[in-house]
Coordinates of C-alpha atoms and ligand atoms in Angstrom, one line a residue:
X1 CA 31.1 110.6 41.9
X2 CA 32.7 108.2 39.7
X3 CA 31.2 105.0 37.9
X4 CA 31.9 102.2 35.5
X5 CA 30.7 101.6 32.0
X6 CA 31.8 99.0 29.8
X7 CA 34.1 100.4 27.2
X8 CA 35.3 97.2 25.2
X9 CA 33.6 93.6 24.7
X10 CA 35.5 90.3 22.7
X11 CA 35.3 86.7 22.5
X12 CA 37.3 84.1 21.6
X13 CA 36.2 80.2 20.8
X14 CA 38.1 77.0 20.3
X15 CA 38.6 76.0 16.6
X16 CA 36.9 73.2 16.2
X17 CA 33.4 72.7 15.7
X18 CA 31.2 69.3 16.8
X19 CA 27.7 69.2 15.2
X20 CA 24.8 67.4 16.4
X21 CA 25.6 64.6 14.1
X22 CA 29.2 64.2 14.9
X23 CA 27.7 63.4 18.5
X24 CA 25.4 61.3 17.4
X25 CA 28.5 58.9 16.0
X26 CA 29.5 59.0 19.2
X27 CA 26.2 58.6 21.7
X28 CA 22.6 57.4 20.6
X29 CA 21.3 60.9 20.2
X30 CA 20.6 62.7 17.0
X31 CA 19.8 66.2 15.4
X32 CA 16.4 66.3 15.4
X33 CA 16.2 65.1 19.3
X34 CA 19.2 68.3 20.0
X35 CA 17.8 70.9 18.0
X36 CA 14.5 70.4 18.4
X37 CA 14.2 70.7 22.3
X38 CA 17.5 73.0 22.9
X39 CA 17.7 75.0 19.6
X40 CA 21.1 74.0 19.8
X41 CA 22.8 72.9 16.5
X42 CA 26.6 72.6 17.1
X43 CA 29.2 73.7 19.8
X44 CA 33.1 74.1 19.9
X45 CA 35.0 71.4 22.0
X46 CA 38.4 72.6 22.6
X47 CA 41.1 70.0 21.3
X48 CA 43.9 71.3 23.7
X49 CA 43.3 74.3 25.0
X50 CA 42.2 75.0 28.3
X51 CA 40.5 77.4 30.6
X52 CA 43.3 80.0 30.7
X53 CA 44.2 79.7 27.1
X54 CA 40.7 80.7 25.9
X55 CA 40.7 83.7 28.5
X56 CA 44.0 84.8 27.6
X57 CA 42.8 85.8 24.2
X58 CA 40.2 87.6 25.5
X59 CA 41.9 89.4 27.9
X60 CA 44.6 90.3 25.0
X61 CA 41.9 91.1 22.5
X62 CA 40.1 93.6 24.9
X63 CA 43.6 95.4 25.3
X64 CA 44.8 96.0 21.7
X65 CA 40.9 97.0 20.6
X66 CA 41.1 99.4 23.5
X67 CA 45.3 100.7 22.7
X68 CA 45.9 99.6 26.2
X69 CA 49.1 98.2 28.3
X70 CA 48.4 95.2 30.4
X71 CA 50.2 97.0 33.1
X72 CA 47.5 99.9 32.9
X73 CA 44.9 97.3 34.4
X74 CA 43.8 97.3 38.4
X75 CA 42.1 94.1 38.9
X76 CA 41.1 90.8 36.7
X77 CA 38.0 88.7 37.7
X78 CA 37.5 85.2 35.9
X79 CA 34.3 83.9 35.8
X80 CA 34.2 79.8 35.6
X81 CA 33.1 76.6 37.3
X82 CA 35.4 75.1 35.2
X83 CA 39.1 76.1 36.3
X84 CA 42.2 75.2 35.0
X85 CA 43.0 74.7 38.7
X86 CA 41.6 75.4 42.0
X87 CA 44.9 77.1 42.8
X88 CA 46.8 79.0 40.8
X89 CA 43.1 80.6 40.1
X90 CA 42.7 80.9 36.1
X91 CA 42.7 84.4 36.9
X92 CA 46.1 84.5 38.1
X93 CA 47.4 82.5 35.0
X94 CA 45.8 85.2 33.1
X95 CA 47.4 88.1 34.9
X96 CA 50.6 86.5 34.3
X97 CA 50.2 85.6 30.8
X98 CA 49.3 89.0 29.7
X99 CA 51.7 90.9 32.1
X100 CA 49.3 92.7 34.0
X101 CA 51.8 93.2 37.2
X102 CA 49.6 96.0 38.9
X103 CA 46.4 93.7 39.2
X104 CA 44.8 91.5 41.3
X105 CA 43.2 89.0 40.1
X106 CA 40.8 86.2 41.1
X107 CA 37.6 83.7 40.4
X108 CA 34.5 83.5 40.7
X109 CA 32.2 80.7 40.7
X110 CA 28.7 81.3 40.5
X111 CA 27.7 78.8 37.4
X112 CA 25.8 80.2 34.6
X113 CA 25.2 83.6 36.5
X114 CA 29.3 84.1 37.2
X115 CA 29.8 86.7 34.7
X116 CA 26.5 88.8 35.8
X117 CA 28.1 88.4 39.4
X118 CA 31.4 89.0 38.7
X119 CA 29.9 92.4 36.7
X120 CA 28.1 93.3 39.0
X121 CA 31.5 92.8 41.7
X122 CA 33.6 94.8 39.3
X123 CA 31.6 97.7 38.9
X124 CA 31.7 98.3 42.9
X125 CA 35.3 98.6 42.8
X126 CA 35.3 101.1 40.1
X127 CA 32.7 103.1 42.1
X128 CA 35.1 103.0 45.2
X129 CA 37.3 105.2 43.4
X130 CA 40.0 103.0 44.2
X131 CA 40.3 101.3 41.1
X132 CA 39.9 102.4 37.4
X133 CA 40.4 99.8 35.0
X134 CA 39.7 95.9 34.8
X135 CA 38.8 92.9 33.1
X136 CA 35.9 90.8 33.3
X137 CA 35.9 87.7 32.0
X138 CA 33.8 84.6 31.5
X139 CA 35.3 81.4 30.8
X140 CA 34.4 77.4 30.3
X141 CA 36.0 74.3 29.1
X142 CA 33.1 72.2 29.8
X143 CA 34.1 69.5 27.4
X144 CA 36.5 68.1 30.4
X145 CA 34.3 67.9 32.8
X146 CA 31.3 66.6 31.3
X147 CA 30.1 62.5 31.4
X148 CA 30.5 61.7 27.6
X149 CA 28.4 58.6 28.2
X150 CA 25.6 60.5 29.8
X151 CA 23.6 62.0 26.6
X152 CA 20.7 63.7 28.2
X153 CA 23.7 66.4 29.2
X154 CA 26.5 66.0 27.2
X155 CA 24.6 67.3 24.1
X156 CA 23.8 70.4 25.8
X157 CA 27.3 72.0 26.6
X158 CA 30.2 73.7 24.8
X159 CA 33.7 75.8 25.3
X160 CA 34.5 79.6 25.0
X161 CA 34.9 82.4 26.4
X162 CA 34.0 86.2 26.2
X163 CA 34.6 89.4 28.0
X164 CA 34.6 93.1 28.7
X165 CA 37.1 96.2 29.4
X166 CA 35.2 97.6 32.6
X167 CA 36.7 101.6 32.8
X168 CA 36.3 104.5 35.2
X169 CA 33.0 107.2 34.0
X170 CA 31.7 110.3 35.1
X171 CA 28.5 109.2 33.7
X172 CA 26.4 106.0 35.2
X173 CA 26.2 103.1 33.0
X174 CA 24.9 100.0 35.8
X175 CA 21.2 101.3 36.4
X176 CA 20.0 98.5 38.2
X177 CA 20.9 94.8 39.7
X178 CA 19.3 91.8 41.5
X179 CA 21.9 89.3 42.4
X180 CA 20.3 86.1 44.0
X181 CA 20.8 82.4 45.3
X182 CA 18.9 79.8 47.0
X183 CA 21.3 77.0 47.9
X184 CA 18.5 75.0 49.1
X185 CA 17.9 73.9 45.2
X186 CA 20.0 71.1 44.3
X187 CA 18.8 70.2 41.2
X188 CA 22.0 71.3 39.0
X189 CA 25.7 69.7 40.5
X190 CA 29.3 69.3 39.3
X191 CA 32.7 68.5 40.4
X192 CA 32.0 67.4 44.2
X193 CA 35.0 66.8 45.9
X194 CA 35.6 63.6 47.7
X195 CA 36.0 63.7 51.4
X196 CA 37.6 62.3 54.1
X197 CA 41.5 62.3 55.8
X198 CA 43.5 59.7 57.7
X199 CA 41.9 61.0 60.7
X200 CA 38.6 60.4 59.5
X201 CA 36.2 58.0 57.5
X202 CA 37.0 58.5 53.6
X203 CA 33.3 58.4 52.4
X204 CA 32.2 57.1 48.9
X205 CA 33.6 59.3 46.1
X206 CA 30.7 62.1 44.9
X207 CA 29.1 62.1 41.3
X208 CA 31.7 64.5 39.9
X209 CA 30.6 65.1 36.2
X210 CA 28.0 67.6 35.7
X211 CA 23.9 66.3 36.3
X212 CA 20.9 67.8 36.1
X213 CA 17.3 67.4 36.4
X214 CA 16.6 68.7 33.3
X215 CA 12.5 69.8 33.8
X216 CA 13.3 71.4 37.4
X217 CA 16.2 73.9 35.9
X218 CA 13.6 74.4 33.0
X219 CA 10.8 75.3 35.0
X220 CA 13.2 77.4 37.4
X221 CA 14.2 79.8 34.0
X222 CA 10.5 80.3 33.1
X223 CA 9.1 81.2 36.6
X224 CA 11.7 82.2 38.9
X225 CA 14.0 83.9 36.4
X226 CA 11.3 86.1 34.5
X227 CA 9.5 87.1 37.7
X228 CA 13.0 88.6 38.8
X229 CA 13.3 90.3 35.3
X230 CA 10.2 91.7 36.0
X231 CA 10.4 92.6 39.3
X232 CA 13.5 94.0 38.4
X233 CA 12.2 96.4 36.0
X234 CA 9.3 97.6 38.4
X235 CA 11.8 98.4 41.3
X236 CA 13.8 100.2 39.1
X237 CA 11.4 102.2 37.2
X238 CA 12.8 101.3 34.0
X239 CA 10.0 100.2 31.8
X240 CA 10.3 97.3 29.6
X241 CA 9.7 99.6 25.8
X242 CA 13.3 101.4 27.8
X243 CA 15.2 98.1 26.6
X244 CA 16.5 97.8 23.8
X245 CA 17.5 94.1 24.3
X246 CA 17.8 91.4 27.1
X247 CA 21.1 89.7 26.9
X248 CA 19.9 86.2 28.4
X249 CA 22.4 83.0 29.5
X250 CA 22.5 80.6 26.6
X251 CA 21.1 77.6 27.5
X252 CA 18.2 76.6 25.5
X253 CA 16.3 78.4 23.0
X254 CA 12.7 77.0 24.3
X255 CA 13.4 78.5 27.7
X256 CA 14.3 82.4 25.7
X257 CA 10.7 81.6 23.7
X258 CA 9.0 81.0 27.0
X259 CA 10.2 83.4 29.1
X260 CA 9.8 86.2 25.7
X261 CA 6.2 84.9 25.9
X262 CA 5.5 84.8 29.9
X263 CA 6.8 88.1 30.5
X264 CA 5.4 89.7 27.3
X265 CA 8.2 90.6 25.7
X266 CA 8.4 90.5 22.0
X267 CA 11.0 87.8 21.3
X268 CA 13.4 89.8 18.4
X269 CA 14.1 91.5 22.1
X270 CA 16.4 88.3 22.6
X271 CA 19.3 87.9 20.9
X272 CA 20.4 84.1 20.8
X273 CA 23.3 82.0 19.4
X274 CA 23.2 78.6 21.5
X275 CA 22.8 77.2 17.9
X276 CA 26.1 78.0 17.0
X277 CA 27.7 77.3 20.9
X278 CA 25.6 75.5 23.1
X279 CA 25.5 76.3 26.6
X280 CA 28.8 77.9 27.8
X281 CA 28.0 78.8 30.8
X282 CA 29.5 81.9 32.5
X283 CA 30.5 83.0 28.7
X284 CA 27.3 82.7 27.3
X285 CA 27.1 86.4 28.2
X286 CA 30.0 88.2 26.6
X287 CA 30.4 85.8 23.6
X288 CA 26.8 86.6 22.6
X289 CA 27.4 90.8 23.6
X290 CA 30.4 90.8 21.7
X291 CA 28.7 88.8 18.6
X292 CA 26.4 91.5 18.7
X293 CA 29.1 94.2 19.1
X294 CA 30.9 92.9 16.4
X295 CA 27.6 92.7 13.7
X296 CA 26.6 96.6 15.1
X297 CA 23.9 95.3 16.9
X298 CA 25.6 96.9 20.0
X299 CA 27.3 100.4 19.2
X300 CA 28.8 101.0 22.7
X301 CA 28.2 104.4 22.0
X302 CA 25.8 104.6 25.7
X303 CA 23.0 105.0 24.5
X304 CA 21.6 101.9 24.5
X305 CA 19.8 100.3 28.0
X306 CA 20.3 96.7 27.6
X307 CA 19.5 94.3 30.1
X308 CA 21.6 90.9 31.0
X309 CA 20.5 87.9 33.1
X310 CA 22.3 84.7 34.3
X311 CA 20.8 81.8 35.6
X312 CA 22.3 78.3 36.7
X313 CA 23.6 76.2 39.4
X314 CA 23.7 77.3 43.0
X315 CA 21.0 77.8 42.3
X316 CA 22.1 81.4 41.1
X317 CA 20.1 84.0 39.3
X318 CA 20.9 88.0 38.6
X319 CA 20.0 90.8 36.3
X320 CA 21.6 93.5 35.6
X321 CA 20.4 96.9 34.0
X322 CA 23.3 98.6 31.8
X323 CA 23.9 101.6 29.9
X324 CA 26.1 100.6 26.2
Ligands
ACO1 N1 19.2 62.3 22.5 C1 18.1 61.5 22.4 N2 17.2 61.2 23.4 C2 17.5 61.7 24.6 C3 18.6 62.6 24.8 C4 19.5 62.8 23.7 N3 20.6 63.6 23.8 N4 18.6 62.9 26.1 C5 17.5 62.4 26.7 N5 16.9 61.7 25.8 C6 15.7 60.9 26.0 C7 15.4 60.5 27.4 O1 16.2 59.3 27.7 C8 14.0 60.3 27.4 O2 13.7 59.1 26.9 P1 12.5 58.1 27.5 O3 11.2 58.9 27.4 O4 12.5 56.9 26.7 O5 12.9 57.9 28.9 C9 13.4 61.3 26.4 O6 14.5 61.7 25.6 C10 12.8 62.6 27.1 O7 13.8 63.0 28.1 P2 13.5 64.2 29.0 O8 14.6 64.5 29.9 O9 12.1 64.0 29.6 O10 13.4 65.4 27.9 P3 12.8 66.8 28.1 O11 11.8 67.0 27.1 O12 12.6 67.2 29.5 O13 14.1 67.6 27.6 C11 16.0 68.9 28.3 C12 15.3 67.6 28.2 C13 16.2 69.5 26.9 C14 17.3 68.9 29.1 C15 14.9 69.9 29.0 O14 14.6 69.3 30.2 C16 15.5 71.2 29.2 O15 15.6 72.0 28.3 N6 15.9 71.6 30.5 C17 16.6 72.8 30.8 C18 17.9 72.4 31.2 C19 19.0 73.2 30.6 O16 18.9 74.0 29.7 N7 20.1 73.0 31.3 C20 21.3 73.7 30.9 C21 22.2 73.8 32.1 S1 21.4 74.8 33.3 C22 21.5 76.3 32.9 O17 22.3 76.7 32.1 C23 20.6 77.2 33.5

């Protein structure tokens, strides 16, 4: 039998740092209204980098902390709702950049919950035995896709990226998953494409900047997303006192408190950094695992049962139980 653990985490985030008050010169909004009902206290904006760039560092950062050739890699998945293109995939940009000429590589788009997704795809191609090494990356520029006019989301977003080395094992790591959708729920939408050809009626160009009904995508996190945490753990057997910490998407720091609280979890469970990035979406994830790699928090040593959960437009929601 063989399985997958993750052997190498790393993030990498655009230089420049926008504060609540630097928006707030910009849009009527101010600190106290950001921080005080999203925790968050600043984000990077990426001056000109894009999708790919921010990936690319990840992806080479990954393979000089793990003394590896880019050729030695089997497959590279890029988590993002927010591509450089639709084609080339930012994947494929990636796997050139870096030189990786024996992998395949491609996107995934499942919003806030890609990089749980794309995890959880990875680690079933290691446990083919077809495949032994690969990336895994999440990555956002949402700053270029966002309506700077509308405040009630603008404030809440940021750029970066983060990612893991995902390697062959004789031991399991990936304990347990729960992957889920219910496209039915329309309350979170970006980039709509416009439709229509000569041989048809063009209709009305779509909202294509992200929106959001804010209170529906709160109360969605609270009840939906903890009762699959928790249902989670029961399936699996795995009792909460196992985990040593639950990796949550970054969006908000009220929805962490509330869920800590609703599920009973005792909240220095939760590691959080929106304050320093906002919401990056699908690299909310590995920036904050590798922030915690980085301060020891995380030894990747496995021995620590840690579990991650995305949540976010779709809608999308999934949990994962790993081994670190
Ligand atoms: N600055 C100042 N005032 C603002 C701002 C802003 N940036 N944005 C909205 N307001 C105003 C509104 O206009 C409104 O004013 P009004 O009462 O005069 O009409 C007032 O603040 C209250 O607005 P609400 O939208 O009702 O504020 P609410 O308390 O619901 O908080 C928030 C909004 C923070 C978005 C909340 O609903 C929330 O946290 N939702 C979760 C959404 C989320 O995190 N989304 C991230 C993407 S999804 C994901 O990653 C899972």
């Amino acid at each position: 039998m063989v399985f997958a653990k993750i052997s190498q985490v790393a993030h990498y985030v655009p230089e420049q740092v926008v504060t609540n008050d630097d928006l707030a010169q910009i849009m009527d909004t101010n600190d106290e209204w950001i921080s005080t009902r999203t925790g968050i206290r600043q984000r990077r904006i990426s001056r000109d980098e894009n999708t790919s760039d921010l990936a690319i560092q990840v992806a080479k950062s990954l393979l000089k902390k793990a003394k590896l050739e880019a050729s030695e890699l089997d497959f590279i998945l890029l988590a993002t709702i927010t591509p450089d293109s639709l084609m080339p995939s930012t994947a494929a940009k990636v796997q050139a950049a870096i030189g990786a000429t024996k992998a395949f590589a491609f996107d995934l788009t499942a919003a806030c919950s890609g990089f749980v997704f794309a995890l959880s795809t990875a680690e079933k191609f290691i446990r083919s035995g077809a495949y032994k090494r690969g990336l895994v990356i999440g990555a956002e520029v949402f700053s270029k896709t966002l309506d700077w006019s509308d405040r009630s989301t603008a404030v809440l977003f940021g750029d970066g990226a983060g990612g893991v080395l995902l390697e062959a094992s004789a031991e399991q790591h990936f304990l347990a998953e729960s992957l889920n959708t219910d496209g039915s729920r329309q309350v979170l939408t970006s980039g709509k494409a416009a439709f229509g050809s000569p041989f048809t009626q063009y209709a009305e160009p779509e909202e294509n900047a992200l929106q959001m009904d804010g209170r529906a995508v709160f109360d969605f996190a609270i009840k939906t997303v903890s009762q699959n945490i928790l249902q989670l753990l029961n399936d699996s057997g795995i009792d909460e006192s196992e985990i040593e910490y639950f990796f949550l998407h970054q969006a908000n720091i009220r929805i962490l408190d509330k869920m800590a609280r609703k599920m009973k979890i005792a909240r220095e469970k939760f590691p959080a950094n929106m304050m320093r990035y906002g919401n990056t979406s699908a690299a909310s994830i590995p920036i904050l695992l590798s922030e915690c790699v980085e301060d020891g928090t995380i030894k990747l040593d496995g021995n620590q049962t840690v579990l991650l959960s995305g949540f976010g437009g779709g809608l999308t929601w999934g949990s994962l139980i790993v081994k670190l």
